Coordinates of N, CA, C and O in Angstrom, one line a residue:
M20 N -11.1 39.7 55.0 CA -11.0 38.4 54.5 C -10.6 38.3 52.9 O -11.6 38.7 52.3
P21 N -9.7 37.9 52.2 CA -9.7 37.6 50.9 C -10.7 36.6 50.6 O -10.8 35.8 51.0
D22 N -11.1 36.9 49.1 CA -11.9 35.8 48.5 C -11.0 34.8 48.1 O -11.4 33.6 48.3
S23 N -9.9 34.9 48.0 CA -8.9 33.7 47.7 C -7.5 34.3 48.1 O -7.1 35.4 47.8
Y24 N -6.8 33.4 48.7 CA -5.3 33.7 48.9 C -4.6 33.7 47.7 O -4.5 32.8 46.8
P25 N -3.4 34.5 47.8 CA -2.6 34.3 46.5 C -1.7 32.9 46.5 O -1.4 32.4 47.5
R26 N -1.3 32.6 45.2 CA -0.7 31.4 45.1 C 0.6 31.4 46.1 O 1.0 30.3 46.7
E27 N 1.4 32.6 46.2 CA 2.5 32.7 47.0 C 2.3 32.1 48.7 O 2.9 31.6 49.2
H28 N 0.8 32.5 48.9 CA 0.6 31.9 50.1 C 0.4 30.9 50.6 O 0.6 30.0 51.4
I29 N -0.3 30.1 49.5 CA -0.6 28.7 49.2 C 0.9 27.7 49.2 O 1.0 26.7 50.1
E30 N 1.6 28.4 48.8 CA 3.0 27.8 48.5 C 3.6 27.6 49.8 O 4.3 27.0 50.4
D31 N 3.6 28.9 50.5 CA 4.0 29.1 51.9 C 3.4 28.2 52.9 O 4.1 27.6 53.8
L32 N 2.1 27.9 52.6 CA 1.5 27.0 53.6 C 1.9 25.7 53.2 O 2.2 25.0 54.2
V33 N 2.1 25.3 52.0 CA 2.8 24.0 51.6 C 4.0 23.7 52.6 O 4.5 22.6 52.8
D34 N 4.9 24.9 52.4 CA 6.3 24.7 52.7 C 6.4 25.0 54.3 O 7.6 24.8 54.9
D35 N 5.2 25.2 54.8 CA 5.4 25.6 56.4 C 6.1 26.7 56.8 O 6.9 26.7 57.7
N36 N 6.1 27.8 55.7 CA 6.7 29.3 55.9 C 6.0 30.2 56.0 O 6.5 31.4 56.0
L37 N 4.7 30.1 56.8 CA 4.0 31.3 57.1 C 4.2 31.6 58.4 O 4.5 30.8 59.4
E38 N 4.3 32.9 58.6 CA 4.3 33.5 59.9 C 3.0 32.9 60.9 O 2.2 32.5 60.3
W39 N 3.1 32.9 61.8 CA 2.0 32.4 62.8 C 0.9 33.2 62.6 O -0.2 32.6 62.4
S40 N 0.8 34.4 62.6 CA -0.1 35.3 62.4 C -1.0 35.1 60.9 O -2.3 35.1 60.8
Q41 N -0.1 34.8 60.0 CA -0.6 34.6 58.8 C -1.3 33.3 58.6 O -2.5 33.2 57.9
L42 N -0.8 32.2 59.3 CA -1.3 30.8 59.4 C -2.9 30.8 60.2 O -3.7 30.6 60.0
H43 N -2.6 31.7 61.3 CA -3.6 31.8 62.1 C -5.1 32.6 61.3 O -6.1 32.1 61.5
N44 N -4.6 33.5 60.5 CA -5.6 34.0 60.0 C -6.2 33.0 58.9 O -7.5 33.0 58.6
M45 N -5.4 32.3 58.0 CA -5.8 31.4 57.0 C -6.8 30.3 57.8 O -7.7 29.8 57.1
M46 N -6.1 29.9 58.9 CA -7.1 28.8 59.8 C -8.4 29.6 60.2 O -9.7 28.8 60.2
S47 N -8.6 30.8 60.6 CA -9.7 31.1 61.1 C -10.6 31.7 59.9 O -12.1 31.9 60.4
D48 N -10.1 32.0 58.7 CA -11.0 32.6 57.6 C -11.8 31.2 57.2 O -11.4 30.2 57.4
F49 N -13.0 31.7 56.2 CA -13.6 30.6 55.5 C -12.7 30.2 54.5 O -11.7 30.9 54.2
K50 N -12.7 28.8 54.5 CA -11.6 28.2 53.4 C -12.2 28.6 51.9 O -13.3 28.7 51.6
D51 N -11.3 28.8 51.0 CA -11.6 29.2 49.7 C -12.0 27.8 49.2 O -11.7 26.7 49.6
A52 N -12.9 27.8 48.4 CA -13.8 26.6 48.1 C -12.8 25.7 47.2 O -13.2 24.5 47.2
D53 N -11.6 26.5 46.4 CA -10.8 25.5 45.9 C -9.5 25.1 46.6 O -8.6 25.0 45.9
R54 N -9.6 25.5 47.9 CA -8.1 25.4 48.5 C -7.5 24.2 48.3 O -6.5 24.1 48.2
F55 N -8.2 23.0 48.5 CA -7.6 21.8 48.3 C -7.0 21.5 46.9 O -5.9 21.2 46.9
Q56 N -7.7 22.0 45.9 CA -7.2 22.0 44.7 C -6.0 23.0 44.4 O -4.8 22.4 43.9
Q57 N -6.1 24.1 45.0 CA -4.6 24.9 45.0 C -3.8 24.2 45.4 O -2.3 24.2 45.2
V58 N -3.8 23.5 46.7 CA -2.7 22.7 47.4 C -2.2 21.6 46.4 O -0.9 21.5 46.2
R59 N -3.3 20.9 46.0 CA -3.0 19.7 45.2 C -1.9 20.3 43.9 O -1.2 19.8 43.6
D60 N -2.5 21.5 43.2 CA -1.8 21.9 41.9 C -0.2 22.3 42.3 O 0.5 22.2 41.7
V61 N -0.1 23.0 43.6 CA 1.3 23.3 43.8 C 2.1 22.1 44.2 O 3.3 21.9 43.6
L62 N 1.3 21.0 44.7 CA 2.2 19.7 45.0 C 2.4 19.3 43.6 O 3.6 18.5 43.4
Q63 N 1.6 19.0 42.7 CA 1.7 18.3 41.4 C 2.7 19.0 40.7 O 3.2 18.2 40.0
E64 N 3.2 20.2 40.7 CA 3.9 21.0 39.8 C 5.6 20.6 40.4 O 6.4 20.9 39.7
R65 N 5.3 20.3 41.5 CA 6.6 20.2 42.3 C 7.5 18.4 42.0 O 8.6 18.3 42.2
V66 N 6.5 17.7 41.4 CA 7.1 16.3 41.2 C 7.3 16.3 39.8 O 6.7 16.9 38.8
D67 N 8.2 15.2 39.5 CA 8.5 14.9 38.1 C 8.1 14.0 37.4 O 8.5 13.3 36.5
W68 N 6.8 13.5 37.7 CA 6.0 12.3 37.3 C 4.8 13.1 37.1 O 4.4 13.9 37.4
D69 N 3.8 12.3 36.2 CA 2.4 12.9 35.7 C 1.5 12.2 36.5 O 0.2 12.6 36.1
D70 N 1.5 11.2 37.2 CA 0.2 10.6 37.8 C -0.4 11.4 38.6 O 0.5 12.3 39.4
P71 N -1.6 11.7 38.5 CA -2.3 12.8 39.3 C -2.2 12.4 40.8 O -2.5 11.2 40.9
I72 N -2.0 13.2 41.5 CA -2.0 13.3 42.9 C -3.5 13.5 43.5 O -4.3 14.2 43.0
I73 N -4.0 12.3 44.1 CA -5.2 12.2 44.5 C -5.3 13.0 45.9 O -6.3 14.1 46.2
I74 N -4.7 12.7 46.9 CA -4.1 13.5 48.0 C -2.8 13.3 48.5 O -2.3 12.3 48.2
P75 N -2.5 14.4 49.3 CA -1.3 14.2 50.1 C -1.3 13.4 51.2 O -2.3 13.3 51.8
Y76 N -0.3 12.2 51.5 CA -0.5 11.2 52.3 C 0.3 11.5 53.6 O -0.1 11.3 54.5
A77 N 1.6 11.9 53.4 CA 2.5 12.3 54.6 C 3.3 13.5 53.6 O 3.4 13.2 52.6
E78 N 4.5 13.8 54.2 CA 5.4 14.5 53.9 C 6.4 13.5 52.8 O 6.8 12.4 53.4
H79 N 6.3 13.9 51.8 CA 6.9 13.5 50.8 C 6.3 12.1 49.9 O 6.4 11.6 48.9
L80 N 4.9 11.8 50.5 CA 4.2 10.6 50.1 C 2.7 11.2 49.7 O 2.3 12.1 50.1
Y81 N 2.4 10.6 48.6 CA 1.0 11.1 48.1 C 0.4 9.9 47.6 O 0.9 8.8 47.2
V82 N -0.9 9.7 47.5 CA -1.9 8.6 46.9 C -1.9 9.3 45.6 O -2.5 10.2 45.5
V83 N -1.7 8.5 44.5 CA -1.7 8.8 43.0 C -2.7 8.0 42.4 O -2.7 6.8 42.8
A84 N -3.3 8.5 41.2 CA -4.1 7.5 40.4 C -3.2 7.2 39.3 O -2.5 7.5 38.5
K85 N -3.1 5.6 39.4 CA -2.6 5.0 38.2 C -3.5 4.6 37.0 O -3.2 4.5 35.9
S86 N -4.7 4.6 37.3 CA -5.9 4.2 36.5 C -7.1 4.9 37.4 O -7.2 5.3 38.4
E87 N -8.3 4.7 36.7 CA -9.5 5.0 37.2 C -9.9 4.3 38.7 O -10.4 5.0 39.4
D88 N -9.3 3.0 38.8 CA -9.6 2.4 39.8 C -8.3 1.6 40.6 O -8.7 0.7 41.3
R89 N -7.2 2.4 40.3 CA -6.0 1.9 40.9 C -5.2 3.0 41.5 O -4.9 3.8 40.5
W90 N -5.3 3.1 42.9 CA -4.3 4.3 43.3 C -3.3 3.5 44.4 O -3.4 2.4 45.0
V91 N -2.2 4.2 44.2 CA -1.0 3.8 44.9 C -0.4 4.9 45.8 O -0.7 5.9 45.6
I92 N 0.5 4.4 46.8 CA 1.2 5.5 47.5 C 2.5 5.9 46.8 O 3.2 5.0 46.6
K93 N 3.1 6.9 46.7 CA 4.3 7.4 45.8 C 5.0 8.2 46.6 O 4.3 9.3 47.0
C94 N 6.2 8.5 46.5 CA 7.2 9.1 47.0 C 7.3 10.4 45.8 O 7.2 10.4 44.7
D95 N 7.8 11.6 46.4 CA 8.4 12.7 45.5 C 9.3 12.2 44.5 O 9.2 12.7 43.5
C96 N 10.2 11.3 44.6 CA 11.2 10.8 43.7 C 10.4 10.0 42.6 O 11.2 9.7 41.6
G97 N 9.2 9.5 42.6 CA 8.8 8.7 41.8 C 8.7 7.1 42.2 O 8.0 6.5 41.5
H98 N 9.3 6.9 43.3 CA 9.3 5.5 43.9 C 7.8 5.0 44.3 O 7.3 6.0 45.0
E99 N 7.1 4.1 43.7 CA 5.9 3.6 44.4 C 6.0 2.6 45.2 O 6.6 1.6 45.0
F100 N 5.1 2.6 46.6 CA 5.4 1.6 47.4 C 4.4 0.6 47.4 O 4.5 -0.5 47.3
C101 N 3.2 0.9 47.4 CA 1.9 -0.1 47.4 C 0.7 0.5 47.2 O 0.6 1.7 46.9
E102 N -0.4 -0.3 47.1 CA -1.7 0.1 47.1 C -2.0 1.0 48.0 O -1.5 1.1 49.0
H103 N -2.8 2.1 47.9 CA -3.4 2.8 49.0 C -3.8 2.5 50.1 O -3.9 3.1 51.1
D104 N -4.5 1.2 49.9 CA -5.0 0.6 51.2 C -4.0 -0.2 52.1 O -4.5 -1.0 52.9
E105 N -2.7 -0.4 51.5 CA -1.8 -1.1 52.2 C -0.8 -0.3 53.0 O -0.7 0.7 53.1
N106 N 0.0 -1.2 53.7 CA 1.0 -0.3 54.8 C 2.2 -0.2 53.8 O 3.1 -1.0 53.7
W107 N 2.5 1.0 53.5 CA 3.6 1.5 52.8 C 5.1 1.3 53.6 O 6.0 0.9 53.0
K108 N 5.0 1.1 54.7 CA 6.3 0.8 55.7 C 6.7 -0.5 55.6 O 7.8 -0.6 55.4
A109 N 5.8 -1.4 54.8 CA 6.4 -2.7 54.6 C 7.1 -2.7 53.3 O 8.0 -3.7 53.2
D110 N 7.2 -1.8 52.5 CA 7.8 -1.6 51.5 C 9.1 -0.6 51.6 O 9.9 -0.3 50.7
A111 N 9.0 -0.1 52.8 CA 10.2 0.9 53.0 C 11.8 0.1 53.3 O 11.7 -1.1 53.9
L112 N 12.7 1.1 53.4 CA 13.8 0.4 53.8 C 13.8 0.9 55.3 O 13.5 2.1 55.5
I113 N 14.0 0.0 56.2 CA 14.0 0.4 57.6 C 15.2 0.1 58.2 O 15.9 -0.9 58.3
N114 N 15.6 1.0 59.1 CA 16.8 0.9 59.9 C 16.3 1.1 61.4 O 15.4 1.7 61.9
V115 N 16.6 0.0 62.0 CA 16.2 -0.2 63.5 C 17.5 0.0 64.5 O 18.5 -0.8 64.4
R116 N 17.3 1.1 65.0 CA 18.3 1.4 66.2 C 17.8 0.6 67.5 O 16.8 1.0 68.1
D117 N 18.6 -0.3 68.1 CA 18.4 -1.5 69.2 C 19.4 -1.5 69.9 O 19.4 -2.4 70.7
S118 N 20.6 -0.7 69.8 CA 21.5 -0.9 70.9 C 22.0 0.6 71.5 O 21.5 1.7 70.8
E119 N 22.7 0.4 72.6 CA 23.3 1.7 73.2 C 24.0 2.5 72.1 O 23.9 3.6 71.9
E120 N 25.0 1.9 71.3 CA 25.7 2.5 70.4 C 24.9 3.2 69.4 O 25.3 4.6 69.0
E121 N 23.9 2.6 68.9 CA 22.9 3.2 67.7 C 22.3 4.4 68.3 O 22.3 5.3 67.6
Y122 N 21.7 4.1 69.7 CA 21.0 5.4 70.3 C 21.9 6.4 70.6 O 21.6 7.7 70.3
L123 N 23.4 6.3 70.9 CA 24.3 7.5 71.2 C 24.8 8.3 69.8 O 25.1 9.3 70.1
E124 N 24.3 7.7 68.8 CA 24.7 8.5 67.4 C 23.7 9.7 67.3 O 23.9 10.6 66.7
I125 N 22.4 9.5 68.0 CA 21.5 10.7 67.8 C 21.0 11.2 69.2 O 20.4 12.4 69.2
Y126 N 21.2 10.6 70.4 CA 20.8 11.1 71.5 C 21.9 11.4 72.3 O 23.1 10.6 72.5
P127 N 21.7 12.2 73.4 CA 22.8 12.4 74.5 C 23.0 11.3 75.4 O 22.0 10.7 75.5
E128 N 24.1 11.2 76.1 CA 24.3 10.2 77.0 C 23.0 10.1 78.1 O 22.7 11.3 78.6
D129 N 22.8 9.1 78.4 CA 21.5 9.0 79.4 C 20.2 9.6 79.0 O 19.4 10.0 79.7
M130 N 20.0 9.9 77.6 CA 18.8 10.7 77.3 C 17.7 9.7 76.3 O 17.1 10.5 75.5
H131 N 18.3 8.7 76.2 CA 17.6 7.6 75.2 C 16.9 6.5 75.8 O 17.0 6.1 77.0
P132 N 16.0 5.6 75.0 CA 15.2 4.9 75.8 C 16.3 3.6 75.9 O 17.3 3.5 75.5
H133 N 15.7 2.6 76.9 CA 16.6 1.5 77.3 C 16.3 0.5 76.0 O 15.4 0.0 75.6
P134 N 17.5 0.0 75.4 CA 17.3 -0.9 74.1 C 16.8 -2.2 74.3 O 16.2 -2.6 73.5
E135 N 16.5 -2.3 75.6 CA 15.9 -4.0 76.0 C 14.4 -3.5 75.8 O 13.7 -4.5 75.6
Y136 N 14.0 -2.3 76.2 CA 12.4 -2.0 76.0 C 11.9 -1.4 74.8 O 10.8 -1.6 74.9
M137 N 12.8 -0.5 74.1 CA 12.3 0.3 72.9 C 13.4 0.1 71.9 O 14.5 -0.1 72.0
E138 N 12.8 0.0 70.6 CA 13.7 0.4 69.7 C 13.1 1.6 68.6 O 12.1 1.8 68.6
L139 N 14.0 2.1 68.1 CA 13.5 3.3 67.1 C 13.7 2.9 65.7 O 14.9 2.2 65.4
R140 N 12.7 3.0 65.1 CA 12.4 2.4 63.3 C 12.7 3.8 62.7 O 11.8 4.5 62.7
E141 N 13.4 3.8 61.6 CA 13.6 4.8 60.8 C 13.2 4.1 59.6 O 13.7 3.4 58.9
F142 N 12.2 4.8 58.8 CA 11.7 4.5 57.4 C 12.0 5.4 56.4 O 11.7 6.4 56.4
F143 N 12.8 4.7 55.2 CA 13.1 5.5 54.2 C 12.6 5.1 52.8 O 12.4 3.9 52.9
C144 N 12.5 5.8 51.8 CA 12.2 5.6 50.8 C 13.2 4.7 50.0 O 14.5 5.3 49.9
P145 N 12.9 3.9 49.4 CA 14.0 2.8 48.7 C 14.6 3.6 47.3 O 15.8 3.4 46.8
G146 N 13.7 4.6 46.8 CA 14.5 5.3 45.6 C 15.1 6.4 46.0 O 16.3 6.6 45.5
C147 N 15.0 7.3 46.8 CA 15.8 8.4 46.9 C 16.4 8.4 48.4 O 17.1 9.4 48.8
K148 N 16.1 7.4 49.4 CA 16.6 7.4 50.7 C 16.1 8.5 51.7 O 16.9 8.8 52.6
T149 N 15.1 9.2 51.3 CA 14.7 10.2 51.9 C 14.0 9.5 53.4 O 13.2 8.5 53.3
L150 N 14.4 10.3 54.6 CA 13.8 9.7 56.0 C 12.3 10.3 55.9 O 11.9 11.4 55.8
L151 N 11.2 9.2 55.9 CA 9.9 9.3 55.9 C 9.0 9.5 57.1 O 8.3 10.1 57.1
E152 N 9.7 8.5 58.2 CA 8.9 8.6 59.1 C 9.8 8.0 60.4 O 10.7 6.7 59.9
V153 N 9.7 8.1 61.6 CA 10.5 7.4 62.6 C 9.3 7.1 63.7 O 8.5 7.7 64.2
T154 N 9.5 5.8 64.4 CA 8.7 5.4 65.6 C 9.6 4.7 66.4 O 10.5 4.3 66.2
N155 N 9.2 4.9 67.8 CA 9.7 4.1 68.7 C 9.0 3.3 69.4 O 7.7 3.7 70.0
V156 N 9.1 2.0 69.4 CA 8.3 1.0 69.7 C 8.9 0.1 70.5 O 10.2 0.0 70.3
M157 N 8.1 -1.0 71.0 CA 8.7 -2.1 72.0 C 9.4 -3.0 71.0 O 8.7 -3.2 69.9
P158 N 10.4 -3.6 71.2 CA 10.8 -4.7 70.2 C 10.0 -5.7 69.7 O 9.1 -6.2 70.5
G159 N 9.9 -6.1 68.5 CA 9.0 -6.9 68.1 C 7.4 -6.5 67.8 O 6.7 -7.2 67.2
Y160 N 7.3 -5.1 68.1 CA 6.2 -4.6 67.8 C 5.8 -4.6 66.3 O 6.7 -4.2 65.6
P161 N 4.4 -5.0 65.8 CA 4.1 -4.8 64.3 C 4.1 -3.5 63.9 O 4.1 -2.6 64.4
L162 N 4.4 -3.6 62.5 CA 4.5 -2.4 61.6 C 3.0 -1.9 61.7 O 1.8 -2.6 61.1
I163 N 2.6 -0.7 62.2 CA 1.3 0.0 62.3 C 1.0 0.7 61.0 O 1.7 1.6 60.5
H164 N -0.2 0.2 60.5 CA -0.8 0.8 59.1 C -1.8 2.1 60.1 O -2.8 1.9 60.3
E165 N -1.1 3.4 59.9 CA -1.9 4.5 60.9 C -2.9 4.9 60.1 O -3.7 5.9 60.7
F166 N -2.9 5.0 58.7 CA -3.9 6.1 58.0 C -4.3 5.2 56.9 O -3.5 4.9 55.9
E167 N -5.6 5.0 56.6 CA -6.1 4.8 55.3 C -7.2 5.6 55.1 O -8.3 5.7 55.6
P168 N -7.1 6.7 54.2 CA -8.0 7.6 53.7 C -9.2 7.1 53.2 O -8.9 6.1 52.1
D169 N -10.4 7.7 53.4 CA -11.6 7.5 52.8 C -11.7 8.3 51.4 O -12.4 9.4 51.5
I170 N -11.0 8.1 50.5 CA -10.9 9.0 49.4 C -12.3 9.2 48.9 O -12.5 10.2 48.4
E171 N -13.1 8.2 48.5 CA -14.5 8.4 47.8 C -15.2 9.2 48.9 O -16.1 10.4 48.4
T172 N -15.3 9.1 50.2 CA -16.0 10.1 51.0 C -15.4 11.6 50.7 O -16.3 12.5 50.8
F173 N -14.4 11.7 50.9 CA -13.6 13.1 50.8 C -14.0 13.6 49.8 O -14.4 14.9 49.4
Y174 N -13.8 13.2 48.5 CA -13.9 13.7 47.0 C -15.8 14.0 46.9 O -16.1 14.9 46.5
N175 N -16.4 12.7 47.5 CA -17.9 12.8 47.0 C -18.6 13.7 47.9 O -19.6 14.5 47.7
D176 N -18.2 13.6 49.2 CA -19.1 14.4 50.3 C -18.6 15.6 50.7 O -19.3 16.5 51.3
W177 N -17.3 15.8 50.8 CA -16.5 16.8 51.2 C -16.3 17.8 50.3 O -16.6 19.0 50.5
I178 N -15.9 17.6 49.3 CA -15.1 18.8 48.4 C -16.1 18.6 46.9 O -16.1 19.5 46.4
D179 N -17.0 17.5 46.8 CA -17.8 17.4 45.8 C -17.1 17.5 44.5 O -17.8 18.5 43.4
E180 N -16.0 16.7 44.0 CA -15.4 16.8 42.8 C -15.1 15.6 42.5 O -15.0 14.4 43.3
P181 N -14.9 15.2 41.3 CA -14.6 13.8 40.7 C -13.1 13.3 41.3 O -12.2 14.3 41.3
I182 N -13.0 12.1 41.4 CA -11.6 11.6 41.7 C -10.7 11.8 40.8 O -11.0 11.5 39.4
P183 N -9.5 12.5 40.7 CA -8.7 12.4 39.5 C -8.3 11.2 38.9 O -8.1 10.4 39.8
T184 N -8.1 11.2 37.7 CA -7.5 9.7 36.8 C -6.7 10.4 35.8 O -6.5 11.5 35.7
P185 N -5.8 9.5 35.6 CA -4.9 9.8 34.5 C -5.7 10.6 33.4 O -5.0 11.2 32.6
E186 N -6.7 10.1 33.0 CA -7.6 10.4 31.7 C -8.0 11.9 31.9 O -8.1 12.8 31.0
T187 N -8.4 12.2 33.0 CA -8.9 13.6 33.6 C -8.0 14.6 33.9 O -8.2 15.8 34.1
A188 N -6.6 14.0 34.3 CA -5.6 15.3 34.7 C -5.1 15.9 33.6 O -5.2 15.9 32.6

């Protein structure tokens, strides 16, 4: 077991480019004490903005610090969605596929949901138009806020580090 994995392995972990055996070894080994910081450093270096990443939120999305007590959800491209405890989907561009014709653009014949019973919602970043999430729900179903991270507990109780701020970044 290495004391710490090389940066290239951390980058491959972030990019989902590890062979299964490498990933299995990383998951099975004791975690580097600074693994989260290593991942956060890789992600921070890949974006063109300076707001410190507090946590990765989803693919292409992060919770970032705008000040000591204001955290927002931000895309790779720099578009800011909303406060970290609000539903970013309400600020996204949403394409709703709810017809046979629209389903056939992406599904084979007879392999898609019935449009009267299900609709496919595609959520895009307004800044860069990256597809961020897809949900398949009943028509009229509300936008679900699936994840609200407990940042204070994560930093204070799990990794025992101060929460990054623009002043400490």
